[in-house]
Amino acid sequence: MGPDRLLLRGGLVADGIGASTRRADVLIEGERIAEVRDAPEEGAHHPAAVIQLPAGAVLCPGFIDAHAHAEGPLFIEGRVDGALAQGVTTLVVGQDGQSWIGATAPTVRYLNRYFGPVNGPLEGAGAVPDPGPLDVAGYAAAVAGRLAQNVAVLASQGTIRYNVAGLAPGPLDPQQRAAARGQVETALAQGAAGLSSGLDYLPSRYGEVAEVAEMTRPLAAAGRPYVSHLRGYGPRVAAGLAELTEVGRGSGARVHASHLWGSPAAIEPAFTEADRAGVRLSFDAYPYRRSSTLLSMLLLPPELQAGGPDQTVAALADPGQRARLLAGERFTPGYLDQVYLGTLPAAEADLAGLSIAAAAARSGQKPGEWTLDLLARSGLQVGAHLDRQALTEADLAWLARHDRHSAGSDGIYQGQHPHPRGHGAFARLAGYYTGGDPGPGYQALARHLATRAADVFGLRDRGRIAPGLAADLCVIVPPGLAEQATYADPSRPATGVALVLVNGTVTWRDGAAIPGASPGRLVS
């Protein structure tokens, strides 16, 4: 536990409110900020423990990761060190409509097979060796007293759809719709911060606008967002955003696009249309041209995956099906050369990080044939990264500086060779804001990395530094927050964060987590 009163002295404060940083001391009482005092008198007495901050230190609100696949690491380890090293005090999980939080037992079994390379399987750990299916309240209870960071949980549209209809395609019937909406209402009552969907994944993609709008109507009354992995990105991003806007129009809920990417020329008009429709639309984005997801999603058509992983694997043994796949665009050398392996079965772990071309060359097979064999023998349990050739550095900078943007790492903490975004997205984003005048730059950093996400998810007492708010804070020291993770070495922690406090307790200091510090909780 931290002291009842703690004074952080001598820093510049980027509070997420003003136009520039200011010299101030921050007094914490228990879990809350008690006072932000400008220009304190030398020698003034404060009946509190004092942490003297280094020269040039900037005190920011604790950062909020608007999109993280961290429910597994938080459940097992109680913290995500790669995020803590970047000053992240709250992670929003339950993303892409595919979380095992809120899943029935059959849905858990499906997600363990289908989405395991992203979220990992639901498995017991520590004090919860055999948790069984966990709803939002059950997850909060399972991690209570074990978290070094806060967690906000989204209910998951694909999970709920599997709960009520399995992998059945087509619209839900009225009884199923009512059951799905009821599960959303229950999740909100238990503390969910919104609802996510993943319209490239199964069965999430079977949900059409009217069905999803009905599921999201409870969000409008609760003031929570509908958060969507769109049905289209890149060349299809305008259509994806138009569908998101239609859901918002139909439900009255605020809407938020996950890990947005595409041309500004296509995205900005979609924002304008949302404004005209009276729909509040925001987004998160991570600053990398390379993405990360399931290898099966990158390469296999949705109709081949419709029956679930076992049927898909069986189809991969059919010579005619293999021939059709190998003749397709995604099995050309031009496409496969852009795909890199991340999560693999243990027996093939030495291939992690290699391109498909390089991995196939070791076996002497052609890349396409080798890849189909890999998917079959792994039961589709492969995660991969893709170079998005259509995405430019200029596009990334435009997204990162947009006034609708919140920082989201899309961090995946599974597998032998994760994407570096989980350990570096917030540090890389910092470079977009703090390269010029550090005063306004750090306020922009605070808004993009903390304030906006707090507003999107309704985390009213976080994301800013002000009296009465939760004491989630991070201290950045010269020369600043800097990414160290690379594609070759993706798990190297960022540097530049000297101190992290969660609910008034120090959880990270001088490059390491504080053993036993567990002040985090479910927040909503």
Short mmCIF file of C-alpha atoms in Angstrom, two decimals:
data_model
loop_
_atom_site.label_atom_id
_atom_site.label_comp_id
_atom_site.label_asym_id
_atom_site.label_seq_id
_atom_site.Cartn_x
_atom_site.Cartn_y
_atom_site.Cartn_z
CA MET A 1 0.00 0.00 0.00
CA GLY A 2 1.11 3.55 -0.67
CA PRO A 3 1.31 6.24 2.03
CA ASP A 4 -1.90 8.08 2.94
CA ARG A 5 -0.36 11.35 1.70
CA LEU A 6 2.25 11.59 -1.02
CA LEU A 7 3.69 14.72 -2.62
CA LEU A 8 5.23 14.62 -6.10
CA ARG A 9 7.47 17.68 -6.15
CA GLY A 10 9.39 19.56 -8.79
CA GLY A 11 7.83 18.48 -12.05
CA LEU A 12 6.13 20.05 -15.01
CA VAL A 13 2.48 19.01 -15.08
CA ALA A 14 0.75 18.08 -18.34
CA ASP A 15 -2.75 17.80 -16.95
CA GLY A 16 -4.66 17.06 -20.16
CA ILE A 17 -6.68 20.23 -19.57
CA GLY A 18 -4.62 23.34 -20.34
CA ALA A 19 -2.70 24.53 -23.38
CA SER A 20 0.78 23.98 -21.97
CA THR A 21 2.62 22.36 -19.11
CA ARG A 22 3.08 24.24 -15.87
CA ARG A 23 5.37 23.98 -12.91
CA ALA A 24 3.38 22.43 -10.07
CA ASP A 25 3.46 19.95 -7.23
CA VAL A 26 0.83 17.24 -6.94
CA LEU A 27 -0.46 16.12 -3.55
CA ILE A 28 -2.11 12.69 -3.32
CA GLU A 29 -4.31 11.58 -0.46
CA GLY A 30 -5.09 7.89 -0.52
CA GLU A 31 -6.23 7.00 -4.03
CA ARG A 32 -7.09 10.55 -5.13
CA ILE A 33 -5.38 13.73 -6.21
CA ALA A 34 -5.93 16.23 -3.41
CA GLU A 35 -4.19 19.30 -4.79
CA VAL A 36 -2.25 20.61 -7.77
CA ARG A 37 -0.25 23.50 -6.34
CA ASP A 38 1.46 26.03 -8.62
CA ALA A 39 4.83 27.58 -7.73
CA PRO A 40 5.06 26.25 -4.17
CA GLU A 41 7.01 28.23 -1.64
CA GLU A 42 10.52 27.02 -0.96
CA GLY A 43 10.67 25.17 2.31
CA ALA A 44 6.89 24.88 2.57
CA HIS A 45 5.89 22.07 4.90
CA HIS A 46 3.68 19.28 3.63
CA PRO A 47 2.71 16.55 6.09
CA ALA A 48 3.30 13.87 3.47
CA ALA A 49 5.93 11.56 2.05
CA VAL A 50 7.78 13.42 -0.70
CA ILE A 51 9.11 12.17 -4.02
CA GLN A 52 11.42 14.76 -5.54
CA LEU A 53 11.15 14.45 -9.31
CA PRO A 54 14.26 14.74 -11.50
CA ALA A 55 15.03 17.96 -13.35
CA GLY A 56 12.96 18.22 -16.51
CA ALA A 57 10.46 15.56 -15.41
CA VAL A 58 6.93 15.82 -16.80
CA LEU A 59 4.01 14.50 -14.80
CA CYS A 60 1.21 13.16 -16.99
CA PRO A 61 -2.11 11.45 -16.31
CA GLY A 62 -1.70 7.69 -16.42
CA PHE A 63 -2.09 6.58 -20.00
CA ILE A 64 -5.12 4.58 -21.14
CA ASP A 65 -4.70 1.91 -23.81
CA ALA A 66 -7.95 2.12 -25.74
CA HIS A 67 -7.41 -1.25 -27.44
CA ALA A 68 -5.42 -4.06 -25.82
CA HIS A 69 -5.60 -7.85 -25.92
CA ALA A 70 -4.50 -8.09 -22.31
CA GLU A 71 -7.26 -9.88 -20.42
CA GLY A 72 -5.11 -13.02 -20.35
CA PRO A 73 -1.88 -11.44 -19.05
CA LEU A 74 -3.81 -9.43 -16.47
CA PHE A 75 -5.66 -12.56 -15.36
CA ILE A 76 -2.47 -14.62 -15.09
CA GLU A 77 0.23 -12.11 -14.14
CA GLY A 78 -1.77 -9.19 -12.78
CA ARG A 79 0.07 -6.69 -14.94
CA VAL A 80 1.47 -6.03 -18.40
CA ASP A 81 5.06 -4.86 -17.96
CA GLY A 82 5.41 -3.72 -21.57
CA ALA A 83 2.51 -1.32 -21.00
CA LEU A 84 3.61 -0.23 -17.51
CA ALA A 85 7.02 0.72 -18.91
CA GLN A 86 5.18 3.19 -21.19
CA GLY A 87 3.10 4.73 -18.40
CA VAL A 88 -0.12 2.80 -19.17
CA THR A 89 -2.25 2.59 -16.04
CA THR A 90 -5.52 1.36 -17.61
CA LEU A 91 -6.04 -1.20 -20.39
CA VAL A 92 -9.35 -1.57 -22.24
CA VAL A 93 -9.90 -5.26 -23.05
CA GLY A 94 -12.67 -7.38 -24.54
CA GLN A 95 -11.78 -6.16 -28.00
CA ASP A 96 -12.79 -7.18 -31.53
CA GLY A 97 -15.95 -8.90 -30.32
CA GLN A 98 -14.01 -12.05 -29.39
CA SER A 99 -13.19 -12.08 -25.69
CA TRP A 100 -13.72 -15.08 -23.43
CA ILE A 101 -15.02 -12.68 -20.77
CA GLY A 102 -18.79 -13.16 -20.88
CA ALA A 103 -18.58 -16.46 -22.78
CA THR A 104 -20.50 -19.61 -21.97
CA ALA A 105 -18.52 -22.85 -21.69
CA PRO A 106 -19.08 -23.83 -25.38
CA THR A 107 -18.07 -20.32 -26.46
CA VAL A 108 -14.91 -20.49 -24.35
CA ARG A 109 -13.96 -23.74 -26.08
CA TYR A 110 -14.55 -22.16 -29.48
CA LEU A 111 -12.57 -19.01 -28.69
CA ASN A 112 -9.68 -21.01 -27.22
CA ARG A 113 -9.37 -22.68 -30.63
CA TYR A 114 -10.27 -19.79 -32.90
CA PHE A 115 -8.85 -16.71 -31.19
CA GLY A 116 -6.16 -18.28 -29.00
CA PRO A 117 -3.23 -16.74 -30.92
CA VAL A 118 -4.60 -13.28 -30.04
CA ASN A 119 -6.17 -13.48 -26.58
CA GLY A 120 -4.73 -16.75 -25.37
CA PRO A 121 -6.91 -19.47 -23.85
CA LEU A 122 -8.91 -19.01 -20.68
CA GLU A 123 -6.83 -20.96 -18.20
CA GLY A 124 -6.59 -20.85 -14.45
CA ALA A 125 -3.71 -19.21 -12.62
CA GLY A 126 -2.68 -18.58 -9.06
CA ALA A 127 -5.63 -18.32 -6.74
CA VAL A 128 -8.08 -19.23 -9.52
CA PRO A 129 -6.86 -22.61 -10.84
CA ASP A 130 -10.15 -23.58 -12.51
CA PRO A 131 -12.30 -20.48 -12.95
CA GLY A 132 -14.89 -21.82 -15.40
CA PRO A 133 -16.62 -19.31 -17.64
CA LEU A 134 -16.27 -15.75 -16.38
CA ASP A 135 -18.71 -12.90 -16.90
CA VAL A 136 -17.60 -9.31 -16.26
CA ALA A 137 -18.31 -9.56 -12.55
CA GLY A 138 -16.57 -12.93 -12.35
CA TYR A 139 -13.49 -11.58 -14.11
CA ALA A 140 -13.39 -8.59 -11.76
CA ALA A 141 -13.61 -10.94 -8.77
CA ALA A 142 -10.93 -13.25 -10.16
CA VAL A 143 -8.40 -10.43 -10.55
CA ALA A 144 -9.35 -8.51 -7.40
CA GLY A 145 -6.32 -7.75 -5.27
CA ARG A 146 -3.92 -8.99 -7.97
CA LEU A 147 -3.75 -6.09 -10.47
CA ALA A 148 -0.92 -3.59 -10.80
CA GLN A 149 -2.96 -1.76 -13.46
CA ASN A 150 -6.62 -0.96 -13.97
CA VAL A 151 -8.72 -2.85 -16.49
CA ALA A 152 -11.84 -1.72 -18.33
CA VAL A 153 -13.83 -4.53 -19.96
CA LEU A 154 -15.95 -4.34 -23.10
CA ALA A 155 -18.73 -6.83 -23.67
CA SER A 156 -18.10 -8.67 -26.95
CA GLN A 157 -20.70 -8.89 -29.72
CA GLY A 158 -19.17 -11.99 -31.35
CA THR A 159 -18.95 -13.76 -28.01
CA ILE A 160 -22.57 -12.97 -27.22
CA ARG A 161 -23.66 -14.06 -30.70
CA TYR A 162 -21.93 -17.43 -30.22
CA ASN A 163 -23.57 -17.72 -26.80
CA VAL A 164 -27.03 -17.46 -28.35
CA ALA A 165 -26.56 -18.92 -31.86
CA GLY A 166 -23.18 -20.62 -32.18
CA LEU A 167 -21.67 -20.24 -35.65
CA ALA A 168 -25.04 -20.10 -37.41
CA PRO A 169 -24.91 -17.58 -40.26
CA GLY A 170 -27.68 -15.16 -41.08
CA PRO A 171 -29.68 -12.88 -38.80
CA LEU A 172 -30.66 -13.77 -35.26
CA ASP A 173 -34.32 -14.52 -34.72
CA PRO A 174 -36.36 -12.29 -32.37
CA GLN A 175 -35.82 -14.55 -29.36
CA GLN A 176 -32.07 -14.67 -29.98
CA ARG A 177 -31.94 -10.89 -30.43
CA ALA A 178 -33.69 -10.39 -27.12
CA ALA A 179 -31.28 -12.79 -25.42
CA ALA A 180 -28.26 -11.02 -26.96
CA ARG A 181 -29.50 -7.61 -25.88
CA GLY A 182 -30.13 -8.97 -22.40
CA GLN A 183 -26.53 -10.14 -22.17
CA VAL A 184 -25.35 -6.65 -23.12
CA GLU A 185 -27.55 -5.16 -20.41
CA THR A 186 -26.19 -7.63 -17.86
CA ALA A 187 -22.59 -6.85 -18.80
CA LEU A 188 -23.24 -3.11 -18.43
CA ALA A 189 -24.85 -3.67 -15.04
CA GLN A 190 -21.74 -5.59 -13.97
CA GLY A 191 -19.42 -2.74 -14.99
CA ALA A 192 -18.67 -3.18 -18.69
CA ALA A 193 -17.42 0.02 -20.33
CA GLY A 194 -19.05 -0.63 -23.71
CA LEU A 195 -19.55 -3.23 -26.42
CA SER A 196 -17.04 -4.32 -29.08
CA SER A 197 -17.41 -6.12 -32.39
CA GLY A 198 -14.98 -7.72 -34.83
CA LEU A 199 -16.68 -7.74 -38.20
CA ASP A 200 -13.81 -9.57 -39.94
CA TYR A 201 -14.11 -12.47 -37.48
CA LEU A 202 -16.64 -15.28 -37.02
CA PRO A 203 -19.36 -15.19 -35.86
CA SER A 204 -19.13 -11.43 -35.35
CA ARG A 205 -19.25 -10.79 -39.10
CA TYR A 206 -22.77 -12.29 -39.35
CA GLY A 207 -24.17 -9.34 -37.40
CA GLU A 208 -25.72 -6.81 -39.78
CA VAL A 209 -26.54 -3.17 -39.02
CA ALA A 210 -30.06 -3.65 -37.62
CA GLU A 211 -29.04 -6.53 -35.38
CA VAL A 212 -25.96 -4.77 -34.03
CA ALA A 213 -27.92 -1.54 -33.53
CA GLU A 214 -30.42 -3.39 -31.37
CA MET A 215 -27.60 -4.87 -29.28
CA THR A 216 -26.07 -1.41 -28.84
CA ARG A 217 -29.22 0.46 -27.76
CA PRO A 218 -28.54 -0.19 -24.05
CA LEU A 219 -25.22 1.61 -24.51
CA ALA A 220 -26.93 4.90 -25.37
CA ALA A 221 -28.76 5.06 -22.04
CA ALA A 222 -25.59 4.02 -20.18
CA GLY A 223 -23.40 6.59 -21.96
CA ARG A 224 -21.04 3.88 -23.21
CA PRO A 225 -19.58 3.40 -26.70
CA TYR A 226 -19.96 0.79 -29.40
CA VAL A 227 -16.39 -0.08 -30.42
CA SER A 228 -15.91 -1.84 -33.74
CA HIS A 229 -13.23 -3.61 -35.68
CA LEU A 230 -14.73 -2.47 -38.97
CA ARG A 231 -15.90 -4.66 -41.82
CA GLY A 232 -13.39 -2.85 -44.02
CA TYR A 233 -10.09 -0.97 -43.76
CA GLY A 234 -7.66 0.44 -46.31
CA PRO A 235 -9.51 0.64 -49.65
CA ARG A 236 -12.76 -0.38 -47.89
CA VAL A 237 -12.51 1.99 -44.94
CA ALA A 238 -15.18 4.42 -46.13
CA ALA A 239 -17.76 1.62 -46.28
CA GLY A 240 -16.65 0.35 -42.87
CA LEU A 241 -17.07 3.77 -41.29
CA ALA A 242 -20.42 4.27 -43.04
CA GLU A 243 -21.70 1.04 -41.47
CA LEU A 244 -20.41 2.15 -38.07
CA THR A 245 -22.26 5.44 -38.48
CA GLU A 246 -25.46 3.60 -39.38
CA VAL A 247 -25.22 1.58 -36.18
CA GLY A 248 -24.80 4.79 -34.22
CA ARG A 249 -27.74 6.38 -35.99
CA GLY A 250 -29.91 3.34 -35.33
CA SER A 251 -29.03 2.94 -31.66
CA GLY A 252 -28.23 6.46 -30.45
CA ALA A 253 -24.93 5.21 -29.02
CA ARG A 254 -21.55 6.84 -29.45
CA VAL A 255 -19.37 4.85 -31.85
CA HIS A 256 -15.64 4.23 -31.98
CA ALA A 257 -13.52 2.64 -34.72
CA SER A 258 -10.81 0.25 -33.56
CA HIS A 259 -7.24 0.43 -34.95
CA LEU A 260 -8.34 2.67 -37.81
CA TRP A 261 -6.24 2.89 -40.96
CA GLY A 262 -6.69 4.06 -44.50
CA SER A 263 -6.36 7.14 -46.66
CA PRO A 264 -7.24 10.50 -45.08
CA ALA A 265 -9.06 11.28 -48.34
CA ALA A 266 -11.46 8.40 -47.58
CA ILE A 267 -11.64 8.77 -43.80
CA GLU A 268 -12.28 12.48 -43.33
CA PRO A 269 -15.46 12.59 -45.46
CA ALA A 270 -16.79 9.64 -43.43
CA PHE A 271 -16.22 11.66 -40.26
CA THR A 272 -18.11 14.57 -41.81
CA GLU A 273 -21.03 12.29 -42.68
CA ALA A 274 -21.14 11.01 -39.10
CA ASP A 275 -21.31 14.58 -37.83
CA ARG A 276 -24.14 15.35 -40.23
CA ALA A 277 -26.00 12.29 -38.96
CA GLY A 278 -25.58 13.45 -35.37
CA VAL A 279 -23.36 10.48 -34.53
CA ARG A 280 -20.35 10.94 -32.24
CA LEU A 281 -17.55 8.99 -33.90
CA SER A 282 -14.03 8.57 -32.54
CA PHE A 283 -11.20 6.13 -33.20
CA ASP A 284 -7.98 4.63 -31.93
CA ALA A 285 -4.93 3.84 -34.03
CA TYR A 286 -1.41 2.51 -33.53
CA PRO A 287 1.57 3.99 -35.40
CA TYR A 288 2.90 1.02 -37.39
CA ARG A 289 2.53 0.06 -41.02
CA ARG A 290 2.65 -3.63 -40.09
CA SER A 291 -0.48 -5.22 -38.57
CA SER A 292 -0.96 -8.40 -36.53
CA THR A 293 -3.81 -10.91 -36.41
CA LEU A 294 -4.71 -14.55 -37.11
CA LEU A 295 -2.91 -16.08 -40.09
CA SER A 296 -6.15 -17.82 -41.02
CA MET A 297 -7.95 -14.48 -41.25
CA LEU A 298 -5.25 -13.05 -43.49
CA LEU A 299 -5.31 -15.96 -45.93
CA LEU A 300 -8.53 -17.98 -45.80
CA PRO A 301 -11.91 -16.79 -47.09
CA PRO A 302 -14.65 -16.46 -44.44
CA GLU A 303 -16.83 -19.10 -46.06
CA LEU A 304 -14.08 -21.69 -45.57
CA GLN A 305 -14.05 -20.92 -41.84
CA ALA A 306 -17.82 -20.88 -41.39
CA GLY A 307 -18.07 -24.30 -39.73
CA GLY A 308 -15.37 -23.68 -37.14
CA PRO A 309 -11.70 -24.64 -36.87
CA ASP A 310 -12.13 -28.42 -37.18
CA GLN A 311 -14.12 -28.17 -40.41
CA THR A 312 -11.65 -25.62 -41.79
CA VAL A 313 -8.70 -27.91 -41.08
CA ALA A 314 -10.53 -30.80 -42.76
CA ALA A 315 -11.17 -28.63 -45.82
CA LEU A 316 -7.46 -27.86 -46.10
CA ALA A 317 -6.84 -31.56 -46.81
CA ASP A 318 -9.06 -31.48 -49.90
CA PRO A 319 -6.92 -31.27 -53.08
CA GLY A 320 -9.52 -29.25 -54.95
CA GLN A 321 -9.87 -26.75 -52.11
CA ARG A 322 -6.11 -26.40 -51.83
CA ALA A 323 -5.82 -25.77 -55.56
CA ARG A 324 -8.45 -23.03 -55.41
CA LEU A 325 -6.72 -21.36 -52.49
CA LEU A 326 -3.29 -21.55 -54.10
CA ALA A 327 -4.65 -19.92 -57.24
CA GLY A 328 -5.96 -16.96 -55.25
CA GLU A 329 -4.37 -13.55 -54.80
CA ARG A 330 -3.41 -14.10 -51.18
CA PHE A 331 -1.21 -17.08 -51.99
CA THR A 332 0.90 -15.25 -54.55
CA PRO A 333 4.55 -14.58 -53.66
CA GLY A 334 3.81 -10.86 -53.68
CA TYR A 335 1.35 -11.24 -50.81
CA LEU A 336 3.00 -14.04 -48.83
CA ASP A 337 6.31 -12.14 -48.86
CA GLN A 338 4.60 -9.48 -46.73
CA VAL A 339 3.49 -11.97 -44.03
CA TYR A 340 5.63 -12.73 -40.95
CA LEU A 341 5.06 -15.44 -38.33
CA GLY A 342 4.34 -14.45 -34.74
CA THR A 343 2.59 -17.20 -32.73
CA LEU A 344 3.36 -20.82 -33.53
CA PRO A 345 3.06 -24.27 -31.97
CA ALA A 346 5.95 -24.99 -29.61
CA ALA A 347 7.49 -27.50 -32.01
CA GLU A 348 7.95 -24.77 -34.62
CA ALA A 349 8.86 -21.89 -32.36
CA ASP A 350 12.20 -21.40 -34.12
CA LEU A 351 10.31 -20.05 -37.15
CA ALA A 352 8.77 -17.15 -35.23
CA GLY A 353 9.73 -13.79 -36.68
CA LEU A 354 10.51 -15.18 -40.13
CA SER A 355 8.64 -14.29 -43.26
CA ILE A 356 6.58 -17.09 -44.76
CA ALA A 357 8.99 -17.16 -47.70
CA ALA A 358 11.97 -17.65 -45.39
CA ALA A 359 10.20 -20.26 -43.25
CA ALA A 360 9.05 -22.24 -46.28
CA ALA A 361 12.54 -22.17 -47.76
CA ARG A 362 13.80 -24.18 -44.77
CA SER A 363 11.47 -27.02 -45.70
CA GLY A 364 12.05 -26.94 -49.44
CA GLN A 365 8.33 -26.48 -50.09
CA LYS A 366 6.72 -23.73 -52.07
CA PRO A 367 5.46 -20.95 -49.73
CA GLY A 368 1.77 -21.49 -50.46
CA GLU A 369 1.85 -25.27 -49.95
CA TRP A 370 3.94 -24.90 -46.82
CA THR A 371 1.53 -22.33 -45.37
CA LEU A 372 -1.52 -24.54 -45.91
CA ASP A 373 0.29 -27.42 -44.24
CA LEU A 374 1.24 -25.15 -41.31
CA LEU A 375 -2.37 -24.04 -40.81
CA ALA A 376 -3.59 -27.65 -40.94
CA ARG A 377 -1.05 -29.18 -38.57
CA SER A 378 -1.38 -26.29 -36.08
CA GLY A 379 -5.17 -26.42 -36.05
CA LEU A 380 -5.09 -22.76 -37.25
CA GLN A 381 -3.24 -21.74 -34.06
CA VAL A 382 -0.93 -19.28 -35.82
CA GLY A 383 -0.63 -15.53 -35.39
CA ALA A 384 1.02 -13.43 -38.07
CA HIS A 385 2.00 -9.88 -39.04
CA LEU A 386 1.29 -8.21 -42.38
CA ASP A 387 3.03 -5.30 -44.07
CA ARG A 388 0.25 -2.94 -45.15
CA GLN A 389 1.72 -1.55 -48.34
CA ALA A 390 -1.16 0.89 -48.86
CA LEU A 391 -0.52 2.60 -45.52
CA THR A 392 2.06 5.40 -45.56
CA GLU A 393 4.01 7.15 -42.82
CA ALA A 394 2.10 10.32 -43.72
CA ASP A 395 -1.18 8.48 -43.13
CA LEU A 396 0.03 7.34 -39.71
CA ALA A 397 1.02 10.87 -38.71
CA TRP A 398 -2.35 12.24 -39.83
CA LEU A 399 -4.20 9.65 -37.77
CA ALA A 400 -2.03 10.17 -34.69
CA ARG A 401 -2.59 13.94 -34.70
CA HIS A 402 -6.30 13.89 -35.47
CA ASP A 403 -8.54 15.40 -32.82
CA ARG A 404 -10.72 12.24 -32.75
CA HIS A 405 -7.73 9.98 -32.03
CA SER A 406 -7.08 7.98 -28.86
CA ALA A 407 -3.99 5.85 -28.38
CA GLY A 408 -4.53 2.13 -28.69
CA SER A 409 -1.68 -0.34 -28.97
CA ASP A 410 -3.72 -3.34 -30.19
CA GLY A 411 -1.06 -5.11 -28.16
CA ILE A 412 -1.05 -8.91 -28.38
CA TYR A 413 0.93 -10.53 -25.58
CA GLN A 414 0.80 -14.10 -26.84
CA GLY A 415 3.33 -16.10 -28.79
CA GLN A 416 7.03 -16.27 -29.35
CA HIS A 417 7.35 -13.16 -31.52
CA PRO A 418 4.66 -10.56 -30.83
CA HIS A 419 4.24 -7.35 -32.78
CA PRO A 420 6.32 -4.58 -31.14
CA ARG A 421 3.24 -2.36 -30.80
CA GLY A 422 2.45 -3.90 -27.41
CA HIS A 423 5.77 -2.67 -26.02
CA GLY A 424 6.25 0.42 -28.13
CA ALA A 425 3.06 2.03 -29.47
CA PHE A 426 2.72 4.66 -26.75
CA ALA A 427 6.42 5.48 -26.88
CA ARG A 428 6.34 5.78 -30.66
CA LEU A 429 3.23 7.95 -30.51
CA ALA A 430 4.98 10.30 -28.10
CA GLY A 431 7.32 11.32 -30.90
CA TYR A 432 4.40 12.80 -32.86
CA TYR A 433 3.62 15.31 -30.10
CA THR A 434 6.83 16.17 -28.23
CA GLY A 435 9.27 16.85 -31.06
CA GLY A 436 8.75 20.61 -31.05
CA ASP A 437 7.86 22.90 -28.15
CA PRO A 438 7.66 20.47 -25.22
CA GLY A 439 5.05 22.50 -23.32
CA PRO A 440 2.15 22.25 -25.78
CA GLY A 441 3.59 18.95 -27.01
CA TYR A 442 3.22 17.21 -23.67
CA GLN A 443 -0.33 18.48 -23.29
CA ALA A 444 -1.12 16.99 -26.71
CA LEU A 445 0.54 13.76 -25.57
CA ALA A 446 -1.62 13.71 -22.43
CA ARG A 447 -4.79 14.28 -24.44
CA HIS A 448 -4.05 11.62 -27.07
CA LEU A 449 -2.66 9.01 -24.66
CA ALA A 450 -5.04 9.52 -21.74
CA THR A 451 -7.73 12.22 -21.83
CA ARG A 452 -9.56 11.24 -25.00
CA ALA A 453 -9.79 7.55 -24.13
CA ALA A 454 -11.16 8.47 -20.68
CA ASP A 455 -13.85 10.51 -22.42
CA VAL A 456 -14.64 7.81 -25.01
CA PHE A 457 -15.13 5.08 -22.41
CA GLY A 458 -16.76 7.23 -19.76
CA LEU A 459 -13.89 6.87 -17.27
CA ARG A 460 -14.82 10.17 -15.69
CA ASP A 461 -12.30 10.22 -12.86
CA ARG A 462 -9.25 9.36 -15.00
CA GLY A 463 -7.31 10.81 -17.90
CA ARG A 464 -6.60 14.22 -16.32
CA ILE A 465 -4.65 15.63 -13.39
CA ALA A 466 -7.02 17.59 -11.18
CA PRO A 467 -8.20 17.55 -7.55
CA GLY A 468 -10.66 14.79 -6.81
CA LEU A 469 -9.63 12.54 -9.68
CA ALA A 470 -7.98 9.14 -9.34
CA ALA A 471 -4.24 9.33 -8.80
CA ASP A 472 -3.27 7.43 -11.95
CA LEU A 473 -0.05 9.17 -12.97
CA CYS A 474 3.19 8.66 -14.84
CA VAL A 475 6.43 10.61 -14.78
CA ILE A 476 8.45 11.01 -17.97
CA VAL A 477 12.07 12.06 -17.63
CA PRO A 478 14.56 13.45 -20.18
CA PRO A 479 15.24 12.69 -22.94
CA GLY A 480 11.63 11.48 -23.04
CA LEU A 481 9.52 8.40 -23.67
CA ALA A 482 11.33 6.32 -26.29
CA GLU A 483 10.53 3.09 -28.08
CA GLN A 484 13.09 0.28 -27.85
CA ALA A 485 11.06 -2.58 -29.30
CA THR A 486 11.69 -3.47 -32.94
CA TYR A 487 10.33 -6.01 -35.39
CA ALA A 488 13.47 -8.07 -34.77
CA ASP A 489 13.33 -7.65 -30.98
CA PRO A 490 9.67 -6.89 -30.23
CA SER A 491 9.56 -7.24 -26.44
CA ARG A 492 12.20 -4.71 -25.39
CA PRO A 493 10.62 -2.30 -22.89
CA ALA A 494 10.37 1.39 -23.62
CA THR A 495 12.51 3.88 -21.73
CA GLY A 496 11.80 7.28 -20.26
CA VAL A 497 9.08 6.52 -17.68
CA ALA A 498 10.61 6.84 -14.22
CA LEU A 499 7.49 6.41 -12.12
CA VAL A 500 3.95 5.07 -12.47
CA LEU A 501 1.21 5.37 -9.87
CA VAL A 502 -2.09 3.52 -10.02
CA ASN A 503 -4.81 4.71 -7.63
CA GLY A 504 -2.17 6.52 -5.60
CA THR A 505 0.24 3.59 -5.23
CA VAL A 506 3.61 3.35 -7.00
CA THR A 507 3.57 0.28 -9.24
CA TRP A 508 6.60 0.99 -11.49
CA ARG A 509 9.83 2.75 -10.64
CA ASP A 510 13.17 3.06 -12.42
CA GLY A 511 12.52 0.37 -14.99
CA ALA A 512 10.85 -2.30 -12.88
CA ALA A 513 7.47 -3.22 -11.43
CA ILE A 514 7.13 -2.92 -7.67
CA PRO A 515 6.73 -6.44 -6.24
CA GLY A 516 3.40 -6.95 -4.55
CA ALA A 517 1.92 -3.61 -5.60
CA SER A 518 -1.64 -4.42 -6.68
CA PRO A 519 -3.87 -1.33 -6.42
CA GLY A 520 -5.55 -1.87 -9.81
CA ARG A 521 -9.20 -2.74 -10.32
CA LEU A 522 -12.02 -2.97 -12.81
CA VAL A 523 -12.93 0.59 -13.80
CA SER A 524 -15.92 1.87 -15.71
#
